[in-house]
Amino acid sequence: MELHVVIEGDKDLAGQLYRQLKEAIRSGRLAAGEKLPPSRLFAQQLGLSRKTVSEAYARLSFEKLLTGRVGSGTFVAQDAARKPGAAATRALAGGAMVEHWRGMSTPLRHPAPAGSARYEYIGGAPARDLFPHADWRRCMLHALRQGARSRGLYGEAEGLPELRDAIARHASFSRGVRCVAADILVTNGAQQALDLVARVLVEPGSTVAMEEPGYPPARLLLAGQGAKVVGIPVDGEGLVVERIPDGTRLIYVTPAHQFPLGMPMSEARRKALLKRADELGAIVIEDDYDSEFRYEGRPADSLHGMDANGRVVFVGTFSKTLAPDLRLGYLLAPPDVLEAAATAKYLSDCHTATPAQSALAKFIADGDLNRHIRRCHAAYAPRRERIVRRFAEDLSPWFELVPISAGIHMAALCRPGKGDRIDMDQLVRLARRVDVGLYPLAPFFHFSPPRAGLMLGFGAIGEADIDPSLDRVRDVLLQME
């Protein structure tokens, strides 16, 4: 690479070069230890004599900004560079919008590995030790071989045809949705799918209904598009449909495993929701984020499978079944919405990374995904049972669990009386001191007073770690009394 220097005219050439290099070093653009081009090569690049470049280097070396190493070259001195100062604040025409986004909270960000506790009950995190490294590596190598024979061009915004076909077959088989490959749009995780739907359906002032408590990133994303987001309460059967206001354009729900409380939406409530959406002409976003892991009861129909009028956009993700860092998800939508979303995706990021798409297509087609889900289910089921047992025994004076039939997290609500006097912030803080990561339910409430309780993810914690960690939580609760 050529070092960016601009020489003007034919006067004071060495001085021009000296001043620009000094400014680059002082501002931090040339970092400490950075190697400068050899004087002969640099002179050729700039159209100068080697003597001119050597003179500039010599002045900077005299000021101890550069140092020479015999046989290696010329480098920026270790103590020469300074960190660039803060840029002067200037008024921006769009400053109000910048501040709006800067001030927006970003809940549910997972802690960096260095900030994680030994015993983590964080929600939405699958077991890292269960990731099928050998199978995924084989599929990635296949994808790279396929890529070597491809044309090396941009891909389709909708996704690779073979992956769309594999997802359509998987979703039809496992979730009872009615779809073919042409109904699928591959996305960078479920969050991009929600963003694309919001882009094409929401205008400033549009009314959007979502569950309360609910998924904060979805609420913030929709509000960021200018929507008027309305919280609809949930009960034991799910979203209270009759509370959806007139004029609602979009309804966001998590019917298979309500986020964050965990109960499934009843069949009667699902039918009522589809009827209400049809009356309003509204689209329902069905976020099916972790329903592959079902532990008891009969499977319920997806809203998409029950929908006869093209009202449901089905959002799926592989973040919970495989790994969040793969950033692979999809949406199923009515043809007109899908076409609009594909255009929005093309304009925002063109397409999802092709090698990962190709690898996932083979991973699904070879049956690796189904085998991996079965392995994870076998690991998660006993973790869930152990947590249920502990909260039915020595933790029962403080908490009661919301029954769940699927997913990799559950909610523990503080019991009335003794339990509702728990200072949840203090509990979380004291638990962290004994290396247990707990997460309160309060951040998931926005439109109503929060209920005291915990969200307990059991994907990231091993079965053998559950009893020791909950022993510590029990001891902390006893100390707080």
Short mmCIF file of N, CA, C and O in Angstrom, two decimals, residues 146-214:
data_model
loop_
_atom_site.label_atom_id
_atom_site.label_comp_id
_atom_site.label_asym_id
_atom_site.label_seq_id
_atom_site.Cartn_x
_atom_site.Cartn_y
_atom_site.Cartn_z
N GLN A 146 -17.65 -25.33 -3.51
CA GLN A 146 -18.69 -24.86 -4.43
C GLN A 146 -18.41 -23.43 -4.87
O GLN A 146 -18.57 -23.08 -6.04
N GLY A 147 -17.96 -22.61 -3.93
CA GLY A 147 -17.68 -21.22 -4.25
C GLY A 147 -16.53 -21.07 -5.22
O GLY A 147 -16.51 -20.14 -6.05
N ALA A 148 -15.55 -21.99 -5.13
CA ALA A 148 -14.42 -21.92 -6.05
C ALA A 148 -14.83 -22.17 -7.49
O ALA A 148 -14.16 -21.74 -8.42
N ARG A 149 -15.95 -22.87 -7.66
CA ARG A 149 -16.44 -23.16 -9.02
C ARG A 149 -17.52 -22.19 -9.47
O ARG A 149 -18.05 -22.32 -10.57
N SER A 150 -17.88 -21.24 -8.60
CA SER A 150 -18.95 -20.31 -8.95
C SER A 150 -18.41 -19.17 -9.80
O SER A 150 -17.21 -19.04 -10.03
N ARG A 151 -19.30 -18.30 -10.20
CA ARG A 151 -18.91 -17.16 -11.05
C ARG A 151 -18.29 -16.03 -10.26
O ARG A 151 -17.77 -15.09 -10.83
N GLY A 152 -18.35 -16.09 -8.93
CA GLY A 152 -17.79 -15.03 -8.11
C GLY A 152 -18.56 -13.74 -8.20
O GLY A 152 -17.97 -12.65 -8.09
N LEU A 153 -19.87 -13.82 -8.37
CA LEU A 153 -20.69 -12.62 -8.49
C LEU A 153 -21.53 -12.44 -7.22
O LEU A 153 -21.53 -13.30 -6.34
N TYR A 154 -22.23 -11.34 -7.14
CA TYR A 154 -23.16 -11.13 -6.04
C TYR A 154 -24.29 -12.16 -6.13
O TYR A 154 -24.66 -12.61 -7.21
N GLY A 155 -24.85 -12.51 -4.96
CA GLY A 155 -25.93 -13.47 -4.92
C GLY A 155 -27.29 -12.80 -4.97
O GLY A 155 -27.41 -11.58 -5.04
N GLU A 156 -28.31 -13.62 -4.89
CA GLU A 156 -29.68 -13.12 -4.89
C GLU A 156 -30.03 -12.59 -3.51
O GLU A 156 -29.67 -13.20 -2.49
N ALA A 157 -30.72 -11.47 -3.46
CA ALA A 157 -31.12 -10.89 -2.18
C ALA A 157 -32.00 -11.86 -1.39
O ALA A 157 -31.93 -11.92 -0.16
N GLU A 158 -32.80 -12.66 -2.10
CA GLU A 158 -33.71 -13.59 -1.43
C GLU A 158 -32.97 -14.74 -0.76
O GLU A 158 -33.50 -15.38 0.14
N GLY A 159 -31.74 -15.02 -1.21
CA GLY A 159 -30.98 -16.13 -0.65
C GLY A 159 -30.69 -17.18 -1.69
O GLY A 159 -31.30 -17.21 -2.77
N LEU A 160 -29.76 -18.08 -1.39
CA LEU A 160 -29.43 -19.16 -2.31
C LEU A 160 -30.64 -20.05 -2.52
O LEU A 160 -31.31 -20.44 -1.55
N PRO A 161 -30.94 -20.44 -3.76
CA PRO A 161 -32.11 -21.30 -4.01
C PRO A 161 -32.07 -22.59 -3.21
O PRO A 161 -33.10 -23.04 -2.69
N GLU A 162 -30.87 -23.21 -3.08
CA GLU A 162 -30.81 -24.47 -2.35
C GLU A 162 -31.09 -24.29 -0.86
O GLU A 162 -31.68 -25.18 -0.21
N LEU A 163 -30.71 -23.14 -0.29
CA LEU A 163 -31.01 -22.90 1.12
C LEU A 163 -32.49 -22.58 1.29
O LEU A 163 -33.12 -23.06 2.26
N ARG A 164 -33.05 -21.79 0.43
CA ARG A 164 -34.48 -21.48 0.53
C ARG A 164 -35.31 -22.75 0.45
O ARG A 164 -36.28 -22.92 1.19
N ASP A 165 -34.89 -23.66 -0.43
CA ASP A 165 -35.61 -24.93 -0.54
C ASP A 165 -35.45 -25.76 0.73
O ASP A 165 -36.42 -26.35 1.23
N ALA A 166 -34.23 -25.82 1.28
CA ALA A 166 -33.99 -26.59 2.49
C ALA A 166 -34.78 -26.02 3.67
O ALA A 166 -35.36 -26.78 4.47
N ILE A 167 -34.82 -24.68 3.80
CA ILE A 167 -35.57 -24.07 4.89
C ILE A 167 -37.06 -24.33 4.74
O ILE A 167 -37.76 -24.62 5.72
N ALA A 168 -37.57 -24.23 3.51
CA ALA A 168 -38.99 -24.47 3.28
C ALA A 168 -39.38 -25.89 3.70
O ALA A 168 -40.41 -26.10 4.36
N ARG A 169 -38.55 -26.86 3.35
CA ARG A 169 -38.86 -28.24 3.73
C ARG A 169 -38.75 -28.43 5.25
O ARG A 169 -39.58 -29.11 5.86
N HIS A 170 -37.73 -27.82 5.85
CA HIS A 170 -37.55 -27.95 7.30
C HIS A 170 -38.71 -27.30 8.05
O HIS A 170 -39.26 -27.89 9.00
N ALA A 171 -39.09 -26.07 7.67
CA ALA A 171 -40.16 -25.36 8.37
C ALA A 171 -41.51 -26.05 8.17
O ALA A 171 -42.32 -26.12 9.10
N SER A 172 -41.74 -26.57 6.96
CA SER A 172 -43.00 -27.28 6.71
C SER A 172 -43.08 -28.54 7.56
O SER A 172 -44.14 -28.86 8.12
N PHE A 173 -41.96 -29.23 7.67
CA PHE A 173 -41.94 -30.50 8.40
C PHE A 173 -42.04 -30.27 9.90
O PHE A 173 -42.81 -30.94 10.59
N SER A 174 -41.26 -29.31 10.43
CA SER A 174 -41.14 -29.17 11.88
C SER A 174 -42.14 -28.20 12.50
O SER A 174 -42.47 -28.32 13.68
N ARG A 175 -42.62 -27.23 11.72
CA ARG A 175 -43.50 -26.22 12.29
C ARG A 175 -44.87 -26.16 11.64
O ARG A 175 -45.71 -25.36 12.02
N GLY A 176 -45.10 -26.98 10.63
CA GLY A 176 -46.42 -27.04 10.04
C GLY A 176 -46.80 -25.82 9.23
O GLY A 176 -47.99 -25.56 9.01
N VAL A 177 -45.80 -25.04 8.78
CA VAL A 177 -46.12 -23.89 7.94
C VAL A 177 -46.33 -24.36 6.51
O VAL A 177 -45.80 -25.39 6.09
N ARG A 178 -47.07 -23.58 5.78
CA ARG A 178 -47.34 -23.94 4.37
C ARG A 178 -46.49 -23.03 3.49
O ARG A 178 -46.77 -21.84 3.37
N CYS A 179 -45.45 -23.61 2.91
CA CYS A 179 -44.56 -22.76 2.12
C CYS A 179 -43.76 -23.59 1.14
O CYS A 179 -43.63 -24.81 1.27
N VAL A 180 -43.24 -22.89 0.14
CA VAL A 180 -42.27 -23.44 -0.80
C VAL A 180 -41.08 -22.49 -0.82
O VAL A 180 -41.09 -21.44 -0.16
N ALA A 181 -40.04 -22.86 -1.55
CA ALA A 181 -38.81 -22.06 -1.55
C ALA A 181 -39.06 -20.61 -1.94
O ALA A 181 -38.43 -19.69 -1.40
N ALA A 182 -40.00 -20.38 -2.86
CA ALA A 182 -40.27 -19.02 -3.33
C ALA A 182 -40.86 -18.12 -2.26
O ALA A 182 -40.88 -16.89 -2.41
N ASP A 183 -41.33 -18.71 -1.15
CA ASP A 183 -41.91 -17.92 -0.06
C ASP A 183 -40.88 -17.48 0.97
O ASP A 183 -41.22 -16.79 1.94
N ILE A 184 -39.61 -17.89 0.80
CA ILE A 184 -38.57 -17.70 1.81
C ILE A 184 -37.66 -16.55 1.44
O ILE A 184 -37.25 -16.40 0.29
N LEU A 185 -37.30 -15.74 2.43
CA LEU A 185 -36.25 -14.74 2.30
C LEU A 185 -35.22 -15.01 3.39
O LEU A 185 -35.55 -15.00 4.57
N VAL A 186 -33.98 -15.27 3.00
CA VAL A 186 -32.91 -15.53 3.95
C VAL A 186 -32.41 -14.20 4.52
O VAL A 186 -32.22 -13.24 3.78
N THR A 187 -32.21 -14.15 5.84
CA THR A 187 -31.81 -12.91 6.50
C THR A 187 -30.62 -13.14 7.42
O THR A 187 -30.26 -14.28 7.71
N ASN A 188 -30.03 -12.04 7.87
CA ASN A 188 -28.95 -12.10 8.85
C ASN A 188 -29.57 -12.14 10.25
O ASN A 188 -29.58 -11.16 10.98
N GLY A 189 -30.11 -13.29 10.60
CA GLY A 189 -30.76 -13.46 11.88
C GLY A 189 -32.19 -12.93 11.88
O GLY A 189 -32.65 -12.27 10.94
N ALA A 190 -32.91 -13.22 12.96
CA ALA A 190 -34.30 -12.79 13.06
C ALA A 190 -34.42 -11.28 13.15
O ALA A 190 -35.41 -10.71 12.69
N GLN A 191 -33.42 -10.62 13.74
CA GLN A 191 -33.53 -9.18 13.92
C GLN A 191 -33.57 -8.45 12.57
O GLN A 191 -34.31 -7.47 12.41
N GLN A 192 -32.80 -8.93 11.59
CA GLN A 192 -32.90 -8.30 10.28
C GLN A 192 -34.25 -8.56 9.64
O GLN A 192 -34.81 -7.70 8.95
N ALA A 193 -34.80 -9.76 9.86
CA ALA A 193 -36.12 -10.05 9.33
C ALA A 193 -37.15 -9.07 9.88
O ALA A 193 -37.99 -8.54 9.14
N LEU A 194 -37.09 -8.80 11.19
CA LEU A 194 -38.02 -7.82 11.78
C LEU A 194 -37.79 -6.43 11.20
O LEU A 194 -38.74 -5.70 10.92
N ASP A 195 -36.53 -6.08 11.01
CA ASP A 195 -36.20 -4.77 10.45
C ASP A 195 -36.76 -4.61 9.05
O ASP A 195 -37.32 -3.56 8.70
N LEU A 196 -36.64 -5.64 8.23
CA LEU A 196 -37.13 -5.56 6.85
C LEU A 196 -38.64 -5.43 6.81
O LEU A 196 -39.19 -4.64 6.03
N VAL A 197 -39.34 -6.19 7.66
CA VAL A 197 -40.80 -6.09 7.71
C VAL A 197 -41.21 -4.70 8.16
O VAL A 197 -42.14 -4.09 7.61
N ALA A 198 -40.51 -4.17 9.17
CA ALA A 198 -40.83 -2.83 9.64
C ALA A 198 -40.60 -1.79 8.55
O ALA A 198 -41.38 -0.85 8.38
N ARG A 199 -39.51 -1.93 7.80
CA ARG A 199 -39.21 -0.97 6.74
C ARG A 199 -40.32 -0.87 5.71
O ARG A 199 -40.63 0.21 5.21
N VAL A 200 -40.90 -2.03 5.35
CA VAL A 200 -41.85 -2.03 4.24
C VAL A 200 -43.29 -1.87 4.70
O VAL A 200 -44.18 -1.65 3.85
N LEU A 201 -43.57 -1.97 5.99
CA LEU A 201 -44.96 -1.89 6.45
C LEU A 201 -45.24 -0.71 7.38
O LEU A 201 -46.39 -0.34 7.57
N VAL A 202 -44.19 -0.14 7.99
CA VAL A 202 -44.40 0.89 9.01
C VAL A 202 -44.05 2.26 8.46
O VAL A 202 -43.01 2.45 7.84
N GLU A 203 -44.93 3.20 8.70
CA GLU A 203 -44.70 4.61 8.41
C GLU A 203 -44.73 5.38 9.73
O GLU A 203 -45.29 4.88 10.72
N PRO A 204 -44.15 6.57 9.78
CA PRO A 204 -44.25 7.36 11.00
C PRO A 204 -45.70 7.54 11.43
O PRO A 204 -46.55 7.94 10.64
N GLY A 205 -45.97 7.18 12.67
CA GLY A 205 -47.33 7.29 13.20
C GLY A 205 -48.15 6.03 13.10
O GLY A 205 -49.25 5.95 13.66
N SER A 206 -47.64 5.00 12.38
CA SER A 206 -48.38 3.74 12.27
C SER A 206 -48.52 3.09 13.64
O SER A 206 -47.57 3.08 14.43
N THR A 207 -49.68 2.52 13.92
CA THR A 207 -49.89 1.83 15.19
C THR A 207 -49.44 0.38 15.08
O THR A 207 -49.87 -0.35 14.17
N VAL A 208 -48.58 -0.02 15.98
CA VAL A 208 -48.07 -1.38 16.03
C VAL A 208 -48.35 -1.93 17.42
O VAL A 208 -48.06 -1.28 18.43
N ALA A 209 -48.93 -3.12 17.49
CA ALA A 209 -49.24 -3.76 18.76
C ALA A 209 -48.25 -4.88 19.03
O ALA A 209 -47.90 -5.63 18.13
N MET A 210 -47.81 -4.96 20.28
CA MET A 210 -46.94 -6.07 20.66
C MET A 210 -47.18 -6.45 22.11
O MET A 210 -47.79 -5.70 22.87
N GLU A 211 -46.72 -7.62 22.47
CA GLU A 211 -46.97 -8.16 23.80
C GLU A 211 -46.30 -7.33 24.89
O GLU A 211 -45.23 -6.78 24.69
N GLU A 212 -46.95 -7.28 26.03
CA GLU A 212 -46.40 -6.62 27.22
C GLU A 212 -46.53 -7.59 28.41
O GLU A 212 -47.65 -7.95 28.80
N PRO A 213 -45.40 -8.07 28.98
CA PRO A 213 -44.03 -7.77 28.61
C PRO A 213 -43.67 -8.38 27.26
O PRO A 213 -44.35 -9.29 26.78
N GLY A 214 -42.59 -7.88 26.69
CA GLY A 214 -42.23 -8.34 25.36
C GLY A 214 -40.75 -8.20 25.08
O GLY A 214 -39.95 -7.97 25.98
#
